[in-house]
Coordinates of C-alpha atoms in Angstrom, one line a residue:
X1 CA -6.2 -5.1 42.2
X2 CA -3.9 -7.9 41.4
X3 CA -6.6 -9.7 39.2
X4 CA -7.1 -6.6 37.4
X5 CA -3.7 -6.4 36.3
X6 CA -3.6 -10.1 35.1
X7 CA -6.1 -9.1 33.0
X8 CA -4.7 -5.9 31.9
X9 CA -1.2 -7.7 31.0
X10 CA -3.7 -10.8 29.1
X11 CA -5.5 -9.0 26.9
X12 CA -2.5 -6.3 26.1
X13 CA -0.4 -9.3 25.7
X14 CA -3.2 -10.7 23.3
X15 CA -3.5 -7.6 21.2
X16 CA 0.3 -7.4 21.0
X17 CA 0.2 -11.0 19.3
X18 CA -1.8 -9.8 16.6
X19 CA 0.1 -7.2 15.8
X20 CA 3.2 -9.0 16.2
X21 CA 2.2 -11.9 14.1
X22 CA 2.0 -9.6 10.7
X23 CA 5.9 -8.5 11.5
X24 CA 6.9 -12.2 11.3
X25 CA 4.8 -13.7 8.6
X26 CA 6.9 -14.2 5.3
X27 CA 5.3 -11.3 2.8
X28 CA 4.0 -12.7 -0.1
X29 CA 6.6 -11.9 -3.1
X30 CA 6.3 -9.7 -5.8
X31 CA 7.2 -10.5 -9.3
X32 CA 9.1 -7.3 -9.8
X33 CA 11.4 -5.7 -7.3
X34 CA 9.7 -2.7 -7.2
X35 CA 6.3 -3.9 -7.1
X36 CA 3.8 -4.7 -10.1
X37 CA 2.3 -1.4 -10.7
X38 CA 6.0 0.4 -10.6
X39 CA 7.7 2.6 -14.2
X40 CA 11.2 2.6 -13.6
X41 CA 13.3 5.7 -15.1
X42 CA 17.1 6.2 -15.5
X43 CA 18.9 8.5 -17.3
X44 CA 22.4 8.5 -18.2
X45 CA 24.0 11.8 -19.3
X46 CA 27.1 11.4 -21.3
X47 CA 29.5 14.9 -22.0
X48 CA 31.2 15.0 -24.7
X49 CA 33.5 18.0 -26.4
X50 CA 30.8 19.1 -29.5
X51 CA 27.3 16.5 -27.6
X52 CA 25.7 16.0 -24.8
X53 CA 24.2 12.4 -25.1
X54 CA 21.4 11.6 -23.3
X55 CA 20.7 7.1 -22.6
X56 CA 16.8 7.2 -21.7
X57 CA 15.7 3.5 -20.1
X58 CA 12.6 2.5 -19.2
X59 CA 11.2 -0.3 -16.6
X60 CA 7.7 -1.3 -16.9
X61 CA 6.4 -4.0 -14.2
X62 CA 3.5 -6.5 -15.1
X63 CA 0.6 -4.0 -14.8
X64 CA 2.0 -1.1 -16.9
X65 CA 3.2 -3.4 -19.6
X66 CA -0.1 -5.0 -19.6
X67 CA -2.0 -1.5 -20.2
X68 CA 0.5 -0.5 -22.4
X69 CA 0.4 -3.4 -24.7
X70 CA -3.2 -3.0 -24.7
X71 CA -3.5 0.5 -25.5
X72 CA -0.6 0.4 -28.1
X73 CA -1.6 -2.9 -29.9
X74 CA 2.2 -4.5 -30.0
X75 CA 2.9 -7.8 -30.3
X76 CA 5.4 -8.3 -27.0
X77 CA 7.7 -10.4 -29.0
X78 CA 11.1 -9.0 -29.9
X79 CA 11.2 -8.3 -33.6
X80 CA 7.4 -8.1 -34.4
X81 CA 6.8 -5.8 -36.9
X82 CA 4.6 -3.5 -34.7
X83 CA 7.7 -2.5 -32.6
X84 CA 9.4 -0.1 -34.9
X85 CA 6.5 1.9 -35.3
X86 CA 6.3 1.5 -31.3
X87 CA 9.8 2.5 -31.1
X88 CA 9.2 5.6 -33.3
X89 CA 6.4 7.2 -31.3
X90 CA 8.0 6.3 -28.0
X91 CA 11.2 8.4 -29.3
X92 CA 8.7 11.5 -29.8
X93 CA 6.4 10.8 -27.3
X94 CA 8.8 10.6 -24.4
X95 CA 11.3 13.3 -25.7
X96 CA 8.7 15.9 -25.2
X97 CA 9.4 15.2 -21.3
X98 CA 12.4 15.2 -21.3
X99 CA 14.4 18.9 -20.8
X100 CA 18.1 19.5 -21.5
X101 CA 19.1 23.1 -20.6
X102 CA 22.3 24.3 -21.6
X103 CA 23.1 28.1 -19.9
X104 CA 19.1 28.5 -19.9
X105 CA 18.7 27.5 -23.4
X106 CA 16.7 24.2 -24.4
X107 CA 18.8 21.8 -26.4
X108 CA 16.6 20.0 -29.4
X109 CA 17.1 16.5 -28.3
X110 CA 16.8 13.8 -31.4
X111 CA 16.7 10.3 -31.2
X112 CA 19.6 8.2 -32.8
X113 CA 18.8 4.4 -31.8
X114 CA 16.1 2.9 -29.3
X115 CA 15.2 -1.1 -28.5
X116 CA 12.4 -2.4 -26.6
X117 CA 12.2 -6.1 -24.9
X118 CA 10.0 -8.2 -23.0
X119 CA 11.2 -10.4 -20.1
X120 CA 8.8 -12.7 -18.6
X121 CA 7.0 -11.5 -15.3
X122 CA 4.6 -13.1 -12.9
X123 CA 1.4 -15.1 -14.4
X124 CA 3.4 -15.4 -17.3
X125 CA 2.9 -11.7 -18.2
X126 CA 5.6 -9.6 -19.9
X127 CA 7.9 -7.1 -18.4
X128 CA 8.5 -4.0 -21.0
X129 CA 12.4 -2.6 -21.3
X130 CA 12.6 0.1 -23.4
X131 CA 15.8 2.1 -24.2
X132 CA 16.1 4.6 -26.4
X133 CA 19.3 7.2 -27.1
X134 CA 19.2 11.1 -27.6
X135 CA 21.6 13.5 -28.9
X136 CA 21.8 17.1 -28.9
X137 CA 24.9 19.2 -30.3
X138 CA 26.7 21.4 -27.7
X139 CA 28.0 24.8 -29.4
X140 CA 28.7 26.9 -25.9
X141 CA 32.5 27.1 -25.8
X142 CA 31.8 26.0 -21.8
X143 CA 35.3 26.8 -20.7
X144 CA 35.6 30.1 -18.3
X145 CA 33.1 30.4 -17.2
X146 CA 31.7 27.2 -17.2
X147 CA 28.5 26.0 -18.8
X148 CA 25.4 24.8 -16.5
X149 CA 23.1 22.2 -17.3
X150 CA 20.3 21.3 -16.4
X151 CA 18.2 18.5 -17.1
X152 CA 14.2 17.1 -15.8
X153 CA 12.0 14.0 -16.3
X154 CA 8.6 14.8 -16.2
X155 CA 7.4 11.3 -18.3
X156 CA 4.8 9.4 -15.8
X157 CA 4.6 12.1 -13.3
X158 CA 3.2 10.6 -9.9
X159 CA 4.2 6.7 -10.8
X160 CA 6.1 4.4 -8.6
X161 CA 9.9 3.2 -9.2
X162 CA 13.4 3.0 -9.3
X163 CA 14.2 6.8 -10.7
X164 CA 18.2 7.7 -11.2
X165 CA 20.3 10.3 -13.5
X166 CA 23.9 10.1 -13.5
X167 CA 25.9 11.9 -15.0
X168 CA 29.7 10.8 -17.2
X169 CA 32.3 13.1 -18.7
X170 CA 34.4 12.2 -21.7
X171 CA 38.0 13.1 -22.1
X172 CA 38.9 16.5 -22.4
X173 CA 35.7 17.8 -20.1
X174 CA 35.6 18.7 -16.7
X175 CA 32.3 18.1 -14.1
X176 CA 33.2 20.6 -11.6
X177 CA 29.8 20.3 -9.6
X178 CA 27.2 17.7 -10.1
X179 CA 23.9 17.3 -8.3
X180 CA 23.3 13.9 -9.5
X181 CA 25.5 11.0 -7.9
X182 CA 28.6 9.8 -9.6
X183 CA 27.7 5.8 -9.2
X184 CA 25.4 4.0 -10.9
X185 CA 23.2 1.8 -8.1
X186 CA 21.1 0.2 -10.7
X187 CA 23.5 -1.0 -13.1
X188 CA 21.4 0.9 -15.9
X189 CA 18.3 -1.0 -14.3
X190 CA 19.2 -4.3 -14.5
X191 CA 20.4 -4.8 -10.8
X192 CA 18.3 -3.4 -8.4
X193 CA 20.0 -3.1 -4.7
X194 CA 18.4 -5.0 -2.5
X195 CA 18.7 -2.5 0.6
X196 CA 17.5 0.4 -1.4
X197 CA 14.1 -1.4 -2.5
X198 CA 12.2 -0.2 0.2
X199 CA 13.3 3.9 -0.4
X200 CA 14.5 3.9 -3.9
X201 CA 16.1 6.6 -5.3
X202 CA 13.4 9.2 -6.7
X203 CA 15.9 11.6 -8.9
X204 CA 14.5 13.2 -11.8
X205 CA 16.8 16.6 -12.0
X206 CA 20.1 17.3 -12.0
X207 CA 22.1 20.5 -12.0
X208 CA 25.8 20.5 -13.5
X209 CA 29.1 22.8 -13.7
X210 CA 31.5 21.7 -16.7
X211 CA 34.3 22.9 -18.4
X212 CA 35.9 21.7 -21.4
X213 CA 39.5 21.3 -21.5
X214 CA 41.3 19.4 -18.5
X215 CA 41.5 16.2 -17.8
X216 CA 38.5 14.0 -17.3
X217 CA 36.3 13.6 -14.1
X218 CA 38.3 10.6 -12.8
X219 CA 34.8 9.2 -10.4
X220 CA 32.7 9.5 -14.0
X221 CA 34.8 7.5 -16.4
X222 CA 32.2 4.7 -17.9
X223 CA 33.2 1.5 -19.2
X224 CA 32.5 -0.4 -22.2
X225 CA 29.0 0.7 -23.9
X226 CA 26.1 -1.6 -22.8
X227 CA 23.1 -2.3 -24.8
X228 CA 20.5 0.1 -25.0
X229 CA 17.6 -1.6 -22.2
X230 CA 20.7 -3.2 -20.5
X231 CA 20.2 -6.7 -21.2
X232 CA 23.6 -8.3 -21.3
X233 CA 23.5 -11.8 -21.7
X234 CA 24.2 -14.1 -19.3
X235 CA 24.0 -11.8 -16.1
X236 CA 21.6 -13.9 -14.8
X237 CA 19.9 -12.5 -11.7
X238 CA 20.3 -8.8 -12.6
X239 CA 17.8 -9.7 -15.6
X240 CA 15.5 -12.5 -13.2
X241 CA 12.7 -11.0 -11.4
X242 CA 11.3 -13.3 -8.7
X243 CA 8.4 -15.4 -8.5
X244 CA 5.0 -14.6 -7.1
X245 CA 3.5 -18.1 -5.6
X246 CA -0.3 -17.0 -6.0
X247 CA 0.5 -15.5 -10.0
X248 CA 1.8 -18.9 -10.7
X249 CA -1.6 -20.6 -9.8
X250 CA -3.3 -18.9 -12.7
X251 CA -0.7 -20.6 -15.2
X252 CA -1.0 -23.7 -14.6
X253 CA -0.7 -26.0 -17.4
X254 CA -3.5 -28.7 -16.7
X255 CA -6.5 -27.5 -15.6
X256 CA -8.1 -31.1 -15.0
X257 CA -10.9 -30.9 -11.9
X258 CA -8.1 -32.3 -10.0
X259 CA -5.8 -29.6 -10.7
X260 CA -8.1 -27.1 -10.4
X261 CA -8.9 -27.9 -6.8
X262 CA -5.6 -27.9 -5.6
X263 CA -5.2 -24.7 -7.0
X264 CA -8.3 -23.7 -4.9
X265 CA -6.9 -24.9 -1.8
X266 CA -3.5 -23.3 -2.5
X267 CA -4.9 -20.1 -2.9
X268 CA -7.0 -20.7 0.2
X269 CA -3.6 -21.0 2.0
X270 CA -1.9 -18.2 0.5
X271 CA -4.8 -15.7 1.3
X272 CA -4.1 -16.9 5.2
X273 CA -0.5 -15.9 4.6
X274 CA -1.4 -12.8 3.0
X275 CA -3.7 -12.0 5.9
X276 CA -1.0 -12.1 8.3
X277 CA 1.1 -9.7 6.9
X278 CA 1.1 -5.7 8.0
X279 CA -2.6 -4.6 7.2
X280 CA -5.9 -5.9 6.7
X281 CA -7.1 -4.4 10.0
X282 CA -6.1 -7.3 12.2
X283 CA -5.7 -4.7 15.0
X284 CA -8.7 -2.9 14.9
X285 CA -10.8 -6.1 14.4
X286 CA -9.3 -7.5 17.8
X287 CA -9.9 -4.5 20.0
X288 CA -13.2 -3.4 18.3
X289 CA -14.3 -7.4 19.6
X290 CA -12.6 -7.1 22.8
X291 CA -14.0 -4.0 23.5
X292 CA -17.6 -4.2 22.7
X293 CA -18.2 -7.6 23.9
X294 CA -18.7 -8.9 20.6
X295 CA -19.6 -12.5 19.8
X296 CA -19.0 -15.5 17.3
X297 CA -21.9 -14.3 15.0
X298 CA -20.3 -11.3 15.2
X299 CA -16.9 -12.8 14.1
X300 CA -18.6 -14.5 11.2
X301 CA -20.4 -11.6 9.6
X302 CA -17.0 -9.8 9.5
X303 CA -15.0 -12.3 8.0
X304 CA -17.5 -12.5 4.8
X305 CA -18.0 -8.5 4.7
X306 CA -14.2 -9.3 4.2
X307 CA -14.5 -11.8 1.4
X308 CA -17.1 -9.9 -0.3
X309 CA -15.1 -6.5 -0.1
X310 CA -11.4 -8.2 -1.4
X311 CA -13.3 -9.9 -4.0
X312 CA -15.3 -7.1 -5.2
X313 CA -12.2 -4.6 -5.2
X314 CA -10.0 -6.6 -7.0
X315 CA -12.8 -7.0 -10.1
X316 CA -13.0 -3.3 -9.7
X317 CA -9.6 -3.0 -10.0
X318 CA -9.3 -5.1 -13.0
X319 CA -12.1 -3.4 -14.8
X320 CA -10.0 0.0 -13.7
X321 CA -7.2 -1.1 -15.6
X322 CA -8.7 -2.8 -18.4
X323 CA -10.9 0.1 -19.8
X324 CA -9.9 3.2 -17.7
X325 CA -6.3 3.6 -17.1
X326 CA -5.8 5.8 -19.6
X327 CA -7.9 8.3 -17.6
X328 CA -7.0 6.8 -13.9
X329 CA -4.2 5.2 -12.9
X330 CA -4.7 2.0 -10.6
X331 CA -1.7 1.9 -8.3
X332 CA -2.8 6.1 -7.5
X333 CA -6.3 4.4 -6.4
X334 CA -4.7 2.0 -3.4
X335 CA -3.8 5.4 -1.1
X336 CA -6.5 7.2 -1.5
X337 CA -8.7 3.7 -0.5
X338 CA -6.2 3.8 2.1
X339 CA -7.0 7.0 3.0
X340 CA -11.1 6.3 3.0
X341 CA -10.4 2.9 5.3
X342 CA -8.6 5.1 7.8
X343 CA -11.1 7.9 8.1
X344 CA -14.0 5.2 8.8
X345 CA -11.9 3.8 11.1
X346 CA -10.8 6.6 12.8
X347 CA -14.9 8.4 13.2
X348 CA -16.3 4.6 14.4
X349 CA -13.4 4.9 17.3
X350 CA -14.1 8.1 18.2
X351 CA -17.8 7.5 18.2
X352 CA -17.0 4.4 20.6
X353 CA -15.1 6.4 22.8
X354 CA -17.6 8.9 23.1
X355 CA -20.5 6.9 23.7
X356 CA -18.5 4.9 26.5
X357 CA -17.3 7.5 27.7
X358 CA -20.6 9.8 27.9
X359 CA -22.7 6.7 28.5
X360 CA -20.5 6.3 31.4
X361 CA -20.9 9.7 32.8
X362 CA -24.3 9.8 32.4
X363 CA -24.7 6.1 34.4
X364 CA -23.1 7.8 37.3
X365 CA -24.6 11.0 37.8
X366 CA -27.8 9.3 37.5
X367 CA -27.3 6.7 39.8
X368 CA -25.3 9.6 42.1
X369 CA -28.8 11.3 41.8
X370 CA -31.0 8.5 42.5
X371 CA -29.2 7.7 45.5
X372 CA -29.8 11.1 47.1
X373 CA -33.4 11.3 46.2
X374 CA -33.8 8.0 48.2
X375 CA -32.3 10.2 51.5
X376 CA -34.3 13.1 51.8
X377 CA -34.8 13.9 54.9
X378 CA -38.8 15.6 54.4
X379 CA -40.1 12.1 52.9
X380 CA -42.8 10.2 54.5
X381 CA -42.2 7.0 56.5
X382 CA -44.1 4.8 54.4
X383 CA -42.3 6.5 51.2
X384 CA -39.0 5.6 53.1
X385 CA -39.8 2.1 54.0
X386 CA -40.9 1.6 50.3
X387 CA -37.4 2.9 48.7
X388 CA -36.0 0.7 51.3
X389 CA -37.8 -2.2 50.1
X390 CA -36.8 -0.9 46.7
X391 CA -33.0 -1.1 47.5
X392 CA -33.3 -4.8 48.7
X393 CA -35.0 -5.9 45.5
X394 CA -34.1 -3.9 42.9
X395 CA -36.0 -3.5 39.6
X396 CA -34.5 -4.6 36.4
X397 CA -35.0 -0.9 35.0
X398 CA -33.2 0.6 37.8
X399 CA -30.4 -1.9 37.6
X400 CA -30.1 -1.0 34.0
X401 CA -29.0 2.9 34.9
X402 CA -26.7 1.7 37.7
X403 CA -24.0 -0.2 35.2
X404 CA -22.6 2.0 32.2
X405 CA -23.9 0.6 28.8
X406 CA -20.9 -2.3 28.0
X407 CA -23.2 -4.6 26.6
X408 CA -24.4 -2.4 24.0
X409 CA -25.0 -4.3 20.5
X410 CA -22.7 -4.2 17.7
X411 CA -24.3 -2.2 14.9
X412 CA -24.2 -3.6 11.1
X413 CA -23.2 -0.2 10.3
X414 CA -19.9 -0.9 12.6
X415 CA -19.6 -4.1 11.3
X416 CA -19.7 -2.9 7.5
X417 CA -16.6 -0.4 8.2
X418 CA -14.8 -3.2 9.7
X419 CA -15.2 -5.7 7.3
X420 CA -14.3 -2.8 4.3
X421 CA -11.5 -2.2 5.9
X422 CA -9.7 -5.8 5.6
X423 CA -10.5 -6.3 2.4
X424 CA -11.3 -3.1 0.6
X425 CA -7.4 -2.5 0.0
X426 CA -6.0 -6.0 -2.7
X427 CA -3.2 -6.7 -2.9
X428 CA -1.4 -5.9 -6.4
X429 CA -0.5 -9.9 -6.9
X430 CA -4.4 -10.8 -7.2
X431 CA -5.1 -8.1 -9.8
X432 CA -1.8 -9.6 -11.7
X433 CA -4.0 -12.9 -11.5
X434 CA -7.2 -11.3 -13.2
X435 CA -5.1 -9.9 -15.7
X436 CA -2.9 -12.7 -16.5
X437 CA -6.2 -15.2 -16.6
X438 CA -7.4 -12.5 -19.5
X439 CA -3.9 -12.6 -21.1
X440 CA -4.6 -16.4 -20.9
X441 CA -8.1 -16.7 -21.7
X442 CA -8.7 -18.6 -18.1
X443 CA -11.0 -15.4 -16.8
X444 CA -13.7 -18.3 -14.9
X445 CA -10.2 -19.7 -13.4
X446 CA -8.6 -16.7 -12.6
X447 CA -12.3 -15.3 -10.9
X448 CA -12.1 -18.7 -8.7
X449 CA -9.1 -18.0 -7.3
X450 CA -9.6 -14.6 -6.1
X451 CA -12.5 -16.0 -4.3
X452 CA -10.5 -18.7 -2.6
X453 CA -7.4 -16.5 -1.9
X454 CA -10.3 -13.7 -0.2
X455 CA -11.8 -16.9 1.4
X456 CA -8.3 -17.6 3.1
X457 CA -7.9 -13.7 3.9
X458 CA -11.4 -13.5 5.9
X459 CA -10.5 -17.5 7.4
X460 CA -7.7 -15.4 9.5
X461 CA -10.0 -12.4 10.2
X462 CA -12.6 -14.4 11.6
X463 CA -10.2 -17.4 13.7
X464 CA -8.7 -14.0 15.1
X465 CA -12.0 -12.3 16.5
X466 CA -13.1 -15.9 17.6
X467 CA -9.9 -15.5 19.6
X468 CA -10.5 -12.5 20.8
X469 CA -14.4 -13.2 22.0
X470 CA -13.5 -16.1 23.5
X471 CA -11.0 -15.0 25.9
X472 CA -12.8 -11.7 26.7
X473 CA -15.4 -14.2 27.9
X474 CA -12.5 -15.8 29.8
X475 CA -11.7 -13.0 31.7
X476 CA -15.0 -12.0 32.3
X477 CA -15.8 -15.3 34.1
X478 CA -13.1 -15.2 36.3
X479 CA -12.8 -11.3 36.9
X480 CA -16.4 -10.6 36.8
X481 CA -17.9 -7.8 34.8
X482 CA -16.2 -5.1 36.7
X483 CA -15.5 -1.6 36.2
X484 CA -12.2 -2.9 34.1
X485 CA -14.3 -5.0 31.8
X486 CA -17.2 -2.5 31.6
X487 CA -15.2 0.9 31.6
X488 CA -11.3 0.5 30.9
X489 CA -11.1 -2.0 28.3
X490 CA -13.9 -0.2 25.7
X491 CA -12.1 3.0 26.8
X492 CA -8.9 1.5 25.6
X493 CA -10.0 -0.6 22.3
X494 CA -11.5 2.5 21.4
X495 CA -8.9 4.7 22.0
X496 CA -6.7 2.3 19.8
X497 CA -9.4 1.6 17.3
X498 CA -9.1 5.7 16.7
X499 CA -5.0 5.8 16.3
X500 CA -4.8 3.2 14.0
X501 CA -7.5 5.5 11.9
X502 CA -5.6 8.3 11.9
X503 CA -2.3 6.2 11.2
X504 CA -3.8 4.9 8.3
X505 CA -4.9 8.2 6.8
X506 CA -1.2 9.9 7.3
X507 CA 0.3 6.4 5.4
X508 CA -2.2 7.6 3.1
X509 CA -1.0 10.7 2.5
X510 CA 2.5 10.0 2.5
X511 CA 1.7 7.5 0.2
X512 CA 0.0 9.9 -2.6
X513 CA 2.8 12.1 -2.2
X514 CA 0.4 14.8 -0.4
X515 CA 3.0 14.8 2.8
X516 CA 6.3 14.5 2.4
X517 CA 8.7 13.9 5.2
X518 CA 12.5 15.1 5.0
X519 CA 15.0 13.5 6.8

């Protein structure tokens, strides 16, 4: 009993490492705060006694910018001639989403100045900042009662960001009840709150009272005007997005053989790193090879099912967003293959358990049976002396029905889900890579180091199921292949092969904005 603990407290200690490992490895850093497939929205709603003025600002990561420059045919250089016809299609295109309600009645909204700029993002891609400014005239008299607006954003419905409204009063009008918060966290987007990254506001309506008359809404006074996409100079970090070590591979200046190497081997490293963070199946990998007495071959096969899976998906992606985005939108793509990892992952644990634990049944009642038909009492002497001979030597088939199944092979088809699983989900910094290597006409570079960065992503995978077989085969010789190391421990990988599946599907669906949770 005491050895069987030790092992118990080994190998849940071992799979406890894994998982522990991708809480402390440094994530790999994004080259916008948000994330490189996010739109960021604000809206800043300005009372005034005859206008309601409406500052519109948009925030466009590398990916978005990148389809949009491709789709609209700008030159992302401030002052290009092919802006201001830009400008003047954005100011229509976007107003049609846009709703300001005064008392139920639409206000006409019309634009009266808009600016766009570019600052630099990762692989040397632009950023896109567009602001533009709306006005619509105000003739409700709005003081008793008082007038109720109501305003929605329904541009990019279903993208990721940073999405605020706010709401100021001039002098001589009254907010007496505001839905939308009176500060303004962003700083008109150009300072991003590093606590809120994680759960950024997602505000696209707000519902307000006013009056006219009074004195002002002391918590809304504004202060000087700001330009329109909130670039002020020399702010410094609030217009500085940080760096992205992998992106930077892609823009390296000499490409020489040397170079080009070392920028293998980088990416080689940074795919380990990458690999360690939360994801990527390390978990399930470990107890699926723990608990089906896998082997190194085993280990292998996974980690290049791995490789071929990361490098394939990104390409997809790339292609996704090169020809297609207009009809599917990448960054709505990574939940749903989310989703499909988890559901293969979830059906090969409960399969596992299944068979273990059916297997196991079936191994007992039929060696529970056997035993019995040896004792009857109406057999014949030399029948009994011959099962008795039996029992002293016993044949490799019966042998076979006395231990459950643990040493059932690993099937290819189990091996296939696993390896998806790790790699079929890229990370958004590789397909900033692909695209910047078009942008830079380095698409043989850029394809290289995918390759090496998935090469450094399976590396982990497969030094982490080596792990595991080895010190399964450990345990084994020093515990024996006992009922914990034939029954328990597939029982248990199985069991946590299965809620990691299901895990995975409900991220997924929180993710894709199918199940939303309330706090």
């Amino acid at each position: 009993m005491r050895h069987h603990r030790c092992c118990v407290t080994a190998l849940g200690a071992m799979l406890l490492v894994v998982y522990g490992i991708s809480l402390v490895a440094p994530p790999m850093s994004l080259a916008h705060p948000l994330g490189n497939f996010s739109i960021s929205r604000y809206a800043g709603l300005r009372l005034a006694q005859d206008s309601i003025e409406l500052r519109y600002l948009l925030d466009m990561a590398e990916i978005p910018t990148f389809t949009e420059i491709q789709e609209s045919g700008i030159v992302p250089e401030v002052g290009h001639p092919s802006l201001r016809g830009y400008l003047d299609r954005q100011t229509v295109l976007l107003q049609a989403g846009l709703l300001v309600e005064v008392n139920g009645q639409r206000l006409p909204l019309q634009g009266v100045a808009s600016e766009v700029v570019f600052p630099p993002g990762a692989g040397d891609l632009p950023t896109l900042k567009l602001g533009i400014v709306y006005r619509a005239s105000l003739e409700a008299r709005c003081d008793d009662p008082p007038c109720h607006l109501h305003y929605r954003d329904s541009n990019f419905p279903g993208r990721l960001g940073w999405q605020e409204v706010i709401v100021v009063a001039e002098s001589g009008i009254t907010v007496v009840q505001s839905s939308a918060p009176v500060p303004d966290r962003s700083r008109a987007l150009t300072n991003y709150p590093a606590d809120l990254l994680s759960n950024p506001p997602q505000v696209l309506e707000a519902e307000v009272r006013f009056r006219r008359a009074g004195s002002p809404h002391m918590a809304a006074t504004t202060g000087a005007p700001q330009p329109l996409t909130g670039q002020t100079p020399g702010t410094g970090s609030s217009t500085t997005t940080p760096r992205s070590a992998f992106t930077a591979l892609v823009t390296t200046q000499q490409l020489s053989l040397g170079m080009v190497c070392l920028a293998l081997i980088v990416a080689v490293g940074l795919g380990a790193l990458h690999a360690l963070e939360p994801g990527h199946g390390k978990t399930v990998v470990a107890a699926y090879l723990v608990g089906t007495c896998g082997t190194p071959r085993h280990a292998l096969y996974l980690g290049l099912i791995v490789t071929a899976t990361h490098t394939a998906g990104v390409y997809l992606l790339g292609v996704v967003t090169l020809y297609l985005s207009h009809y599917v939108v990448p960054e709505r793509l990574y939940p749903w293959l989310g989703g499909i990892s988890g559901l293969l992952i979830a059906c090969l644990g409960c399969g596992l358990f299944l068979r273990r634990y059916v297997g196991e049944g079936q191994a007992h009642t039929h060696a529970h049976s056997q035993a019995h038909s040896h004792s009857h009492p109406h057999q014949p002497a030399y029948a009994h002396y011959h099962d008795t001979v039996q029992h002293d030597h016993p044949s490799p088939h019966a042998a076979s029905h006395a231990q459950p199944p643990a040493e059932e092979t690993i099937s290819s088809r189990a091996l296939l889900v696993l390896g998806m699983t790790g790699g079929i989900v890229s990370c958004p910094a590789a397909l900033v890579v692909i695209l910047s290597a078009i942008a830079l006409q380095r698409v043989g570079f850029g394809l290289l180091l995918i390759v090496a960065f998935s090469l450094g992503l399976a590396g982990v995978l497969i030094t982490l199921g080596l792990l595991m077989v080895s010190a399964r085969q450990v345990i084994a010789r020093f515990q024996g292949e006992g009922r914990l190391m034939t029954r328990w421990l597939p029982l248990t990988s199985a069991a946590v092969i299965t809620v990691f599946g299901l895990a995975m599907i409900a991220q997924a669906l929180i993710t894709a904005g199918i199940v939303q949770i309330r706090l």
